[in-house]
Amino acid sequence: MSGAAPIPIISLGAGEGVPALGAQILDAVVKTGFFYLCDHGISQDEIDALFRCSAELFLEERESEKLACQDRANNTGYTPLKQESLDPNSKSEGDLKESFYLAGLARAEGGSAPVEERYRPPSQRLPPSLLARREAVAEFIEKCKRISEAVLTGFAEAIDLPPQYFVDAHHGEHDRLRLIHYPPTGVCTSDASKSSMSIRAGSHSDYGSCTLLFQKDVGGLQVEMQPGEWVDIPPQKGCIVVNVGDAMEFWSAGLFRSTQHRVVLPRSESESGSRFSIAYFCQPDEDARLVPLPIPETVRDRFSGKMMDQHEFHSRCAAKGVADVAELTGGQHLRARLEATYR
């Protein structure tokens, strides 16, 4: 990894002298809500294999096979080009990407890692390219779940809660692994944020507690560090990009930031080809209450001036369609955001 990273690089590895994850990530989640995570336990060979599988799915699989797997009611399966519009203020025809959502295959009915029925992910139909690699994909999803649980433990430790506090509200019923393909498109010379034209992924915050993002080799991801100030978050070899989602912003009373981000149109020929990414969305349980938690005074004192005040917090909640976060559950918020996103 060369050059200064725009967000911190944090190791998930344990060892003598390595601070607890909560202490490492606290600055990042308060300031931007984003950080790179290395030493996460998924090998580059496993990541590359899933990217090859994703390329076969989107570039070689018959359209009819992909469409037959679409299940919007359960938030699984195929999402065609332009069906999703992440930025509610966009005038575009829809985001220039297609995707495939996968629930926890190992924990679904008949899977190798059974769970209580109330936490069981939905079963889903898979196209041939994914069906042939079902076990490897299922194991990748389980590894992402374990990483997200480590991140959730860090979130709890950061605000002096018991380590399992958030993990106990995340059994994975709504978690999804998303394979994403942004088809080739011409180089754009205008500022996509000020244009009515389409964008690869519109400005948005994520809905759940945290997201793990695997980038390949084509850039375009940007994070809004300050209002109107967009910064590139390029791929870093061996790293996952981790970001805070809405649910954790609600739970932390705005201490952790669920920051706007987007994927812009190509700005150079090197970005104009197909772009692939893989995202794991860690979501709270259906009945998890997102009631804002008290933040320790020591943390408040440390971040005075950086924490959002109550007016900003309630304004951000309202912008996401939440009138009273104290009455909100994980399932309610997820469904409301999905209904507002898909055409």
Short mmCIF file of C-alpha atoms in Angstrom, two decimals:
data_model
loop_
_atom_site.label_atom_id
_atom_site.label_comp_id
_atom_site.label_asym_id
_atom_site.label_seq_id
_atom_site.Cartn_x
_atom_site.Cartn_y
_atom_site.Cartn_z
CA MET A 1 0.00 0.00 0.00
CA SER A 2 1.57 3.23 -1.15
CA GLY A 3 0.68 6.85 -0.60
CA ALA A 4 -1.31 8.43 2.20
CA ALA A 5 -4.68 6.77 2.70
CA PRO A 6 -7.67 9.17 2.84
CA ILE A 7 -9.13 7.21 5.77
CA PRO A 8 -7.29 5.24 8.48
CA ILE A 9 -6.00 1.70 7.90
CA ILE A 10 -6.84 -0.46 10.93
CA SER A 11 -5.75 -4.02 11.58
CA LEU A 12 -8.13 -6.68 12.83
CA GLY A 13 -5.15 -8.80 13.85
CA ALA A 14 -4.50 -9.38 17.53
CA GLY A 15 -1.08 -9.25 19.14
CA GLU A 16 0.99 -7.81 21.92
CA GLY A 17 0.70 -4.05 22.06
CA VAL A 18 -2.22 -3.91 19.60
CA PRO A 19 -5.01 -1.72 21.05
CA ALA A 20 -8.58 -3.05 21.22
CA LEU A 21 -10.52 -2.44 18.01
CA GLY A 22 -12.89 -0.01 19.73
CA ALA A 23 -10.01 2.29 20.66
CA GLN A 24 -8.61 2.07 17.12
CA ILE A 25 -11.83 2.85 15.26
CA LEU A 26 -13.40 5.51 17.51
CA ASP A 27 -11.82 8.51 15.76
CA ALA A 28 -12.73 7.14 12.33
CA VAL A 29 -16.37 6.42 13.07
CA VAL A 30 -16.89 9.82 14.69
CA LYS A 31 -15.15 11.89 12.00
CA THR A 32 -16.13 10.16 8.74
CA GLY A 33 -17.69 6.78 9.53
CA PHE A 34 -15.18 5.10 7.18
CA PHE A 35 -11.94 3.13 7.60
CA TYR A 36 -9.89 0.48 5.81
CA LEU A 37 -9.65 -2.90 7.58
CA CYS A 38 -6.66 -5.18 6.99
CA ASP A 39 -5.70 -8.58 8.49
CA HIS A 40 -9.37 -9.50 8.29
CA GLY A 41 -8.95 -13.21 7.61
CA ILE A 42 -10.27 -13.53 4.04
CA SER A 43 -7.45 -14.40 1.64
CA GLN A 44 -6.86 -12.56 -1.62
CA ASP A 45 -7.37 -15.86 -3.46
CA GLU A 46 -10.88 -16.16 -1.99
CA ILE A 47 -11.70 -12.56 -2.90
CA ASP A 48 -10.36 -12.96 -6.44
CA ALA A 49 -12.35 -16.18 -6.90
CA LEU A 50 -15.60 -14.43 -5.96
CA PHE A 51 -14.81 -11.55 -8.33
CA ARG A 52 -14.30 -14.10 -11.14
CA CYS A 53 -17.64 -15.66 -10.25
CA SER A 54 -19.26 -12.21 -10.29
CA ALA A 55 -17.81 -11.43 -13.72
CA GLU A 56 -19.17 -14.71 -15.08
CA LEU A 57 -22.60 -13.95 -13.60
CA PHE A 58 -22.89 -10.47 -15.10
CA LEU A 59 -21.00 -10.90 -18.36
CA GLU A 60 -21.88 -14.46 -19.40
CA GLU A 61 -25.08 -15.58 -17.63
CA ARG A 62 -28.26 -15.37 -19.67
CA GLU A 63 -30.49 -12.44 -18.74
CA SER A 64 -33.45 -14.78 -18.32
CA GLU A 65 -31.54 -16.82 -15.70
CA LYS A 66 -30.74 -13.68 -13.70
CA LEU A 67 -34.26 -12.26 -13.90
CA ALA A 68 -35.76 -15.58 -12.77
CA CYS A 69 -33.89 -15.14 -9.48
CA GLN A 70 -35.28 -11.69 -8.65
CA ASP A 71 -37.17 -11.54 -5.33
CA ARG A 72 -37.77 -7.97 -4.21
CA ALA A 73 -40.04 -9.07 -1.34
CA ASN A 74 -37.09 -10.82 0.34
CA ASN A 75 -34.42 -8.42 -0.97
CA THR A 76 -32.59 -11.22 -2.78
CA GLY A 77 -31.54 -11.98 -6.31
CA TYR A 78 -31.00 -9.84 -9.36
CA THR A 79 -31.39 -6.08 -9.69
CA PRO A 80 -31.23 -4.92 -13.35
CA LEU A 81 -29.53 -1.83 -14.68
CA LYS A 82 -31.18 1.45 -13.57
CA GLN A 83 -33.80 -0.29 -11.38
CA GLU A 84 -32.20 1.25 -8.28
CA SER A 85 -31.87 4.98 -7.60
CA LEU A 86 -29.92 5.55 -4.38
CA ASP A 87 -30.10 9.35 -4.41
CA PRO A 88 -33.73 10.44 -3.83
CA ASN A 89 -32.88 13.91 -5.15
CA SER A 90 -31.42 12.65 -8.41
CA LYS A 91 -33.14 13.45 -11.71
CA SER A 92 -31.43 10.55 -13.45
CA GLU A 93 -33.16 7.50 -14.91
CA GLY A 94 -31.51 5.30 -12.30
CA ASP A 95 -28.05 4.16 -11.21
CA LEU A 96 -25.80 2.67 -13.89
CA LYS A 97 -25.25 -0.69 -12.24
CA GLU A 98 -26.69 -4.17 -11.90
CA SER A 99 -26.37 -6.40 -8.86
CA PHE A 100 -27.20 -9.70 -7.23
CA TYR A 101 -28.18 -9.99 -3.55
CA LEU A 102 -27.34 -13.14 -1.59
CA ALA A 103 -28.77 -13.98 1.83
CA GLY A 104 -26.94 -16.24 4.29
CA LEU A 105 -26.94 -19.44 2.24
CA ALA A 106 -25.46 -21.57 5.02
CA ARG A 107 -28.09 -20.39 7.52
CA ALA A 108 -31.11 -20.70 5.22
CA GLU A 109 -33.38 -23.75 5.40
CA GLY A 110 -31.37 -26.87 4.58
CA GLY A 111 -28.04 -25.04 4.98
CA SER A 112 -24.97 -26.28 6.81
CA ALA A 113 -25.23 -23.77 9.69
CA PRO A 114 -28.84 -23.90 10.94
CA VAL A 115 -30.15 -21.14 13.20
CA GLU A 116 -33.36 -20.46 15.11
CA GLU A 117 -36.29 -20.21 12.72
CA ARG A 118 -36.98 -16.56 13.58
CA TYR A 119 -33.45 -15.63 12.49
CA ARG A 120 -33.36 -17.83 9.40
CA PRO A 121 -32.55 -15.98 6.16
CA PRO A 122 -34.89 -16.60 3.21
CA SER A 123 -34.16 -19.38 0.76
CA GLN A 124 -33.43 -18.17 -2.76
CA ARG A 125 -33.02 -19.37 -6.31
CA LEU A 126 -29.52 -19.15 -7.80
CA PRO A 127 -28.49 -18.94 -11.47
CA PRO A 128 -26.14 -21.67 -12.77
CA SER A 129 -22.94 -19.62 -12.32
CA LEU A 130 -23.63 -19.15 -8.60
CA LEU A 131 -25.23 -22.54 -8.02
CA ALA A 132 -22.02 -24.22 -9.17
CA ARG A 133 -20.09 -22.36 -6.46
CA ARG A 134 -22.76 -22.34 -3.78
CA GLU A 135 -20.60 -23.78 -0.97
CA ALA A 136 -17.69 -21.39 -1.60
CA VAL A 137 -20.06 -18.41 -1.75
CA ALA A 138 -21.83 -19.58 1.43
CA GLU A 139 -18.48 -19.79 3.26
CA PHE A 140 -17.49 -16.32 2.03
CA ILE A 141 -20.75 -14.94 3.46
CA GLU A 142 -20.07 -16.62 6.81
CA LYS A 143 -16.58 -15.11 6.94
CA CYS A 144 -18.06 -11.67 6.25
CA LYS A 145 -20.54 -12.22 9.07
CA ARG A 146 -17.68 -13.03 11.45
CA ILE A 147 -15.78 -9.89 10.42
CA SER A 148 -18.89 -7.75 10.87
CA GLU A 149 -19.35 -9.24 14.36
CA ALA A 150 -15.78 -8.21 15.20
CA VAL A 151 -16.57 -4.68 13.98
CA LEU A 152 -19.79 -4.62 16.03
CA THR A 153 -17.75 -5.66 19.08
CA GLY A 154 -15.44 -2.72 18.37
CA PHE A 155 -18.42 -0.37 18.13
CA ALA A 156 -19.63 -1.53 21.55
CA GLU A 157 -16.18 -1.23 23.14
CA ALA A 158 -15.78 2.28 21.70
CA ILE A 159 -18.65 3.55 23.84
CA ASP A 160 -17.99 1.39 26.93
CA LEU A 161 -20.72 -1.18 26.31
CA PRO A 162 -20.34 -4.93 26.89
CA PRO A 163 -18.53 -6.46 23.89
CA GLN A 164 -21.57 -8.52 22.77
CA TYR A 165 -24.07 -5.67 23.08
CA PHE A 166 -24.57 -5.09 19.35
CA VAL A 167 -23.64 -8.63 18.25
CA ASP A 168 -26.63 -9.93 20.23
CA ALA A 169 -28.95 -7.83 18.01
CA HIS A 170 -27.44 -9.13 14.75
CA HIS A 171 -28.30 -12.74 13.92
CA GLY A 172 -28.05 -12.19 10.16
CA GLU A 173 -31.64 -12.64 8.98
CA HIS A 174 -31.47 -9.39 6.97
CA ASP A 175 -27.74 -9.47 6.13
CA ARG A 176 -26.98 -9.52 2.41
CA LEU A 177 -23.88 -10.03 0.28
CA ARG A 178 -24.20 -7.96 -2.88
CA LEU A 179 -22.28 -8.63 -6.09
CA ILE A 180 -22.20 -5.40 -8.12
CA HIS A 181 -21.30 -4.66 -11.74
CA TYR A 182 -21.02 -1.18 -13.21
CA PRO A 183 -20.99 -1.67 -17.01
CA PRO A 184 -18.48 0.15 -19.22
CA THR A 185 -19.38 3.75 -19.94
CA GLY A 186 -17.71 6.76 -21.50
CA VAL A 187 -15.50 9.23 -19.65
CA CYS A 188 -17.52 12.03 -18.05
CA THR A 189 -16.04 15.53 -17.98
CA SER A 190 -18.83 17.21 -15.98
CA ASP A 191 -19.37 17.15 -12.23
CA ALA A 192 -21.84 14.30 -11.69
CA SER A 193 -22.97 15.76 -8.37
CA LYS A 194 -24.25 18.89 -10.14
CA SER A 195 -25.61 17.15 -13.22
CA SER A 196 -28.98 15.61 -13.96
CA MET A 197 -27.30 12.77 -15.83
CA SER A 198 -26.98 9.26 -14.48
CA ILE A 199 -24.29 8.22 -12.01
CA ARG A 200 -22.89 4.78 -11.28
CA ALA A 201 -24.24 4.89 -7.70
CA GLY A 202 -26.02 7.98 -6.41
CA SER A 203 -25.22 9.74 -3.16
CA HIS A 204 -26.55 7.72 -0.23
CA SER A 205 -25.92 6.39 3.24
CA ASP A 206 -26.18 2.68 3.99
CA TYR A 207 -29.18 1.38 5.90
CA GLY A 208 -27.79 -1.08 8.42
CA SER A 209 -25.12 -1.19 11.12
CA CYS A 210 -21.96 -1.58 9.06
CA THR A 211 -20.90 -2.42 5.50
CA LEU A 212 -17.85 -4.35 4.33
CA LEU A 213 -16.79 -3.33 0.81
CA PHE A 214 -14.39 -5.27 -1.39
CA GLN A 215 -13.13 -3.15 -4.29
CA LYS A 216 -11.32 -4.57 -7.29
CA ASP A 217 -9.04 -2.39 -9.39
CA VAL A 218 -11.26 0.38 -10.82
CA GLY A 219 -11.80 3.50 -8.71
CA GLY A 220 -14.81 5.78 -8.43
CA LEU A 221 -15.94 5.46 -4.79
CA GLN A 222 -16.16 8.84 -3.07
CA VAL A 223 -17.08 9.86 0.49
CA GLU A 224 -18.48 13.25 1.51
CA MET A 225 -16.01 14.27 4.23
CA GLN A 226 -17.65 17.69 4.67
CA PRO A 227 -20.77 19.09 2.97
CA GLY A 228 -19.89 19.32 -0.74
CA GLU A 229 -16.35 17.96 -0.20
CA TRP A 230 -16.01 14.58 -1.93
CA VAL A 231 -12.86 12.50 -1.45
CA ASP A 232 -11.81 9.40 -3.41
CA ILE A 233 -11.54 6.12 -1.46
CA PRO A 234 -9.38 4.04 -3.82
CA PRO A 235 -8.83 0.29 -3.55
CA GLN A 236 -6.07 -0.62 -1.08
CA LYS A 237 -4.50 -4.04 -1.55
CA GLY A 238 -5.45 -6.45 1.21
CA CYS A 239 -8.02 -4.08 2.71
CA ILE A 240 -11.77 -3.99 3.07
CA VAL A 241 -13.48 -0.60 3.26
CA VAL A 242 -15.74 -0.52 6.34
CA ASN A 243 -18.40 2.10 6.94
CA VAL A 244 -21.05 2.92 9.52
CA GLY A 245 -24.71 2.59 8.49
CA ASP A 246 -27.86 4.41 9.56
CA ALA A 247 -28.81 1.94 12.30
CA MET A 248 -25.55 2.51 14.14
CA GLU A 249 -25.88 6.28 13.74
CA PHE A 250 -29.32 6.04 15.35
CA TRP A 251 -28.11 3.75 18.16
CA SER A 252 -25.15 6.01 18.95
CA ALA A 253 -27.31 9.17 19.02
CA GLY A 254 -25.33 10.53 16.09
CA LEU A 255 -21.86 9.89 17.55
CA PHE A 256 -21.04 7.41 14.76
CA ARG A 257 -21.60 8.94 11.32
CA SER A 258 -23.45 7.19 8.53
CA THR A 259 -21.79 9.24 5.82
CA GLN A 260 -22.97 9.97 2.28
CA HIS A 261 -20.99 8.20 -0.43
CA ARG A 262 -21.33 7.55 -4.15
CA VAL A 263 -19.66 5.97 -7.19
CA VAL A 264 -19.02 8.56 -9.88
CA LEU A 265 -18.90 8.14 -13.64
CA PRO A 266 -15.47 7.43 -15.17
CA ARG A 267 -13.10 10.40 -15.11
CA SER A 268 -10.41 8.68 -17.17
CA GLU A 269 -10.07 5.80 -19.61
CA SER A 270 -8.73 3.62 -16.80
CA GLU A 271 -12.11 3.89 -15.03
CA SER A 272 -14.29 3.49 -18.13
CA GLY A 273 -14.37 -0.32 -18.27
CA SER A 274 -16.49 -2.65 -16.19
CA ARG A 275 -16.22 -1.95 -12.47
CA PHE A 276 -16.90 -4.74 -9.99
CA SER A 277 -17.35 -4.54 -6.23
CA ILE A 278 -18.69 -6.80 -3.49
CA ALA A 279 -20.51 -5.43 -0.45
CA TYR A 280 -21.64 -7.19 2.72
CA PHE A 281 -24.47 -5.34 4.46
CA CYS A 282 -24.73 -6.15 8.17
CA GLN A 283 -28.29 -5.40 9.28
CA PRO A 284 -29.95 -5.39 12.73
CA ASP A 285 -32.48 -8.06 13.58
CA GLU A 286 -36.10 -7.53 12.57
CA ASP A 287 -37.21 -6.54 16.08
CA ALA A 288 -34.00 -4.79 17.23
CA ARG A 289 -34.92 -1.43 18.78
CA LEU A 290 -32.74 1.43 17.51
CA VAL A 291 -33.25 3.60 20.59
CA PRO A 292 -30.36 6.12 21.00
CA LEU A 293 -27.98 5.04 23.75
CA PRO A 294 -26.35 7.27 26.38
CA ILE A 295 -22.79 8.16 25.38
CA PRO A 296 -20.16 8.22 28.18
CA GLU A 297 -19.09 11.70 29.27
CA THR A 298 -15.43 10.82 28.63
CA VAL A 299 -16.27 10.17 24.96
CA ARG A 300 -18.44 13.29 24.72
CA ASP A 301 -15.67 15.45 26.18
CA ARG A 302 -13.09 13.99 23.82
CA PHE A 303 -15.19 14.72 20.74
CA SER A 304 -16.85 17.97 21.74
CA GLY A 305 -17.00 20.05 18.59
CA LYS A 306 -17.03 16.98 16.35
CA MET A 307 -20.23 15.38 17.62
CA MET A 308 -23.47 16.36 15.92
CA ASP A 309 -25.89 18.24 18.16
CA GLN A 310 -29.49 17.16 18.70
CA HIS A 311 -30.79 19.46 15.97
CA GLU A 312 -28.46 17.95 13.37
CA PHE A 313 -29.20 14.43 14.59
CA HIS A 314 -32.97 14.87 14.31
CA SER A 315 -32.57 16.59 10.92
CA ARG A 316 -30.56 13.62 9.64
CA CYS A 317 -33.17 11.21 10.99
CA ALA A 318 -35.95 13.17 9.27
CA ALA A 319 -34.03 13.18 5.97
CA LYS A 320 -34.05 9.36 6.15
CA GLY A 321 -37.80 9.29 6.77
CA VAL A 322 -37.56 8.69 10.53
CA ALA A 323 -39.85 10.86 12.66
CA ASP A 324 -39.13 9.17 16.00
CA VAL A 325 -36.09 6.91 16.15
CA ALA A 326 -37.10 5.69 19.62
CA GLU A 327 -40.03 3.86 17.99
CA LEU A 328 -37.96 2.36 15.15
CA THR A 329 -36.88 -1.25 14.65
CA GLY A 330 -34.22 -2.64 12.34
CA GLY A 331 -36.77 -4.32 10.08
CA GLN A 332 -38.95 -1.22 9.78
CA HIS A 333 -36.05 1.00 8.77
CA LEU A 334 -34.70 -1.46 6.22
CA ARG A 335 -38.06 -1.87 4.49
CA ALA A 336 -38.73 1.87 4.40
CA ARG A 337 -35.35 2.59 2.80
CA LEU A 338 -35.71 -0.22 0.25
CA GLU A 339 -39.17 0.96 -0.78
CA ALA A 340 -37.78 4.45 -1.38
CA THR A 341 -34.83 3.12 -3.41
CA TYR A 342 -36.30 0.78 -6.03
CA ARG A 343 -38.27 1.83 -9.08
#
